[in-house]
XYZ file of C-alpha atoms in Angstrom:
137
model
C -125.382 19.911 92.775
C -127.586 22.046 93.902
C -126.669 25.743 94.677
C -128.885 28.763 96.168
C -128.402 31.634 94.000
C -129.219 35.559 95.470
C -126.662 37.608 93.578
C -124.419 37.927 96.556
C -120.597 37.510 96.975
C -121.631 34.795 99.433
C -123.401 33.173 96.740
C -120.981 33.854 93.820
C -118.290 31.737 95.891
C -121.191 28.972 96.590
C -121.507 28.833 92.930
C -117.895 28.480 92.128
C -117.339 25.683 94.409
C -120.618 24.133 93.121
C -119.474 24.002 89.415
C -116.284 22.796 90.979
C -117.633 19.819 92.693
C -119.649 19.080 89.655
C -117.159 18.880 87.229
C -114.963 16.777 89.655
C -117.840 14.406 90.144
C -119.012 14.701 86.392
C -122.250 16.113 87.352
C -124.442 18.954 86.858
C -125.960 21.917 88.712
C -129.157 23.343 89.257
C -128.977 27.136 90.258
C -131.882 27.727 92.393
C -133.336 31.493 93.023
C -136.624 31.991 95.325
C -138.424 34.861 96.114
C -141.206 36.367 97.959
C -143.978 38.977 97.116
C -142.129 42.271 97.060
C -145.146 43.863 98.736
C -149.319 44.267 99.302
C -151.195 47.344 98.999
C -154.508 48.008 100.626
C -157.345 49.761 98.910
C -160.340 49.986 100.737
C -159.223 47.657 103.332
C -158.756 44.559 100.889
C -155.081 43.919 100.479
C -154.148 43.355 96.697
C -150.396 41.967 95.716
C -149.594 44.753 93.261
C -146.343 43.381 91.147
C -146.224 41.936 87.559
C -145.056 38.177 88.312
C -143.591 37.888 84.788
C -141.298 40.674 85.164
C -140.333 39.391 88.694
C -139.478 36.146 87.201
C -137.668 37.308 84.056
C -135.596 39.886 86.487
C -134.675 36.692 88.707
C -133.516 34.520 85.448
C -131.406 37.130 84.851
C -129.963 37.276 88.025
C -129.167 34.179 88.142
C -127.868 33.653 84.360
C -125.631 36.760 85.332
C -124.485 34.954 88.812
C -123.587 31.839 87.139
C -122.136 33.090 83.808
C -118.370 33.138 85.116
C -118.553 29.736 86.660
C -120.070 28.336 83.413
C -117.472 29.808 81.299
C -114.938 28.136 83.363
C -116.485 24.977 83.417
C -118.068 24.427 79.769
C -118.497 20.683 80.367
C -120.796 20.958 83.334
C -124.394 21.106 82.354
C -126.395 23.465 84.594
C -130.082 24.321 84.741
C -131.868 27.331 86.696
C -135.003 26.605 89.161
C -136.981 29.601 89.831
C -139.502 29.594 92.612
C -142.036 32.058 94.311
C -141.540 31.554 97.888
C -138.875 31.037 100.710
C -135.486 30.451 99.422
C -134.729 27.808 102.250
C -137.692 25.877 101.786
C -137.059 25.926 97.820
C -133.860 24.402 98.535
C -134.922 21.932 100.850
C -137.436 20.564 98.506
C -134.851 20.209 95.901
C -132.295 18.672 98.186
C -134.538 15.663 97.961
C -133.174 14.473 95.047
C -129.137 15.860 94.828
C -125.947 14.468 95.699
C -125.158 18.057 97.444
C -126.593 21.236 98.134
C -124.317 24.024 98.046
C -124.870 27.739 100.110
C -123.400 30.729 100.961
C -122.190 31.434 104.518
C -124.218 34.619 104.716
C -126.609 36.006 102.114
C -128.440 39.063 101.672
C -130.013 39.457 105.209
C -129.199 42.175 107.432
C -127.326 40.490 110.514
C -124.236 40.311 108.703
C -122.335 39.782 112.209
C -123.675 35.923 111.859
C -121.350 33.252 110.807
C -124.455 31.399 108.802
C -127.542 32.979 107.432
C -131.232 31.619 107.927
C -131.127 29.661 104.792
C -128.083 28.084 105.502
C -129.256 27.315 109.095
C -132.889 25.790 107.835
C -130.882 23.817 104.898
C -128.684 22.611 107.416
C -131.350 21.528 109.637
C -133.744 20.016 107.186
C -132.022 18.825 104.209
C -131.377 14.858 103.439
C -128.200 15.212 101.969
C -124.944 16.107 102.328
C -124.443 20.240 102.502
C -121.509 22.501 101.559
C -121.677 25.973 103.191
C -118.883 28.039 101.418
C -117.358 31.319 102.863
């Protein structure tokens, strides 16, 4: 099972579902989190990336660990790993789906269009992943 993790309530429900499925199917969970560059600054017309990648990666690792902790405790026999990557979340999930039995995403993430039933990550995964997909509300 591959599950998208972003720290949102929808992501928490997706994590619970992924662990339930992994336990039922005697599988494991790969918790995927991706981020994009926080910002660019400009100095004399040249853009420079101004952030500490190691710090961002550690914050991402902590976010995933905290997000998965409850489900992992409820399912102690389910092995899980974390996959962190800089880039678009949807693309990271689609890439990881190439070798997955199931991809699980929340119905809505942290985006600003809360009235939509399905977020942009879920839309992209639905259209491009080549394995079964569960969208958890």
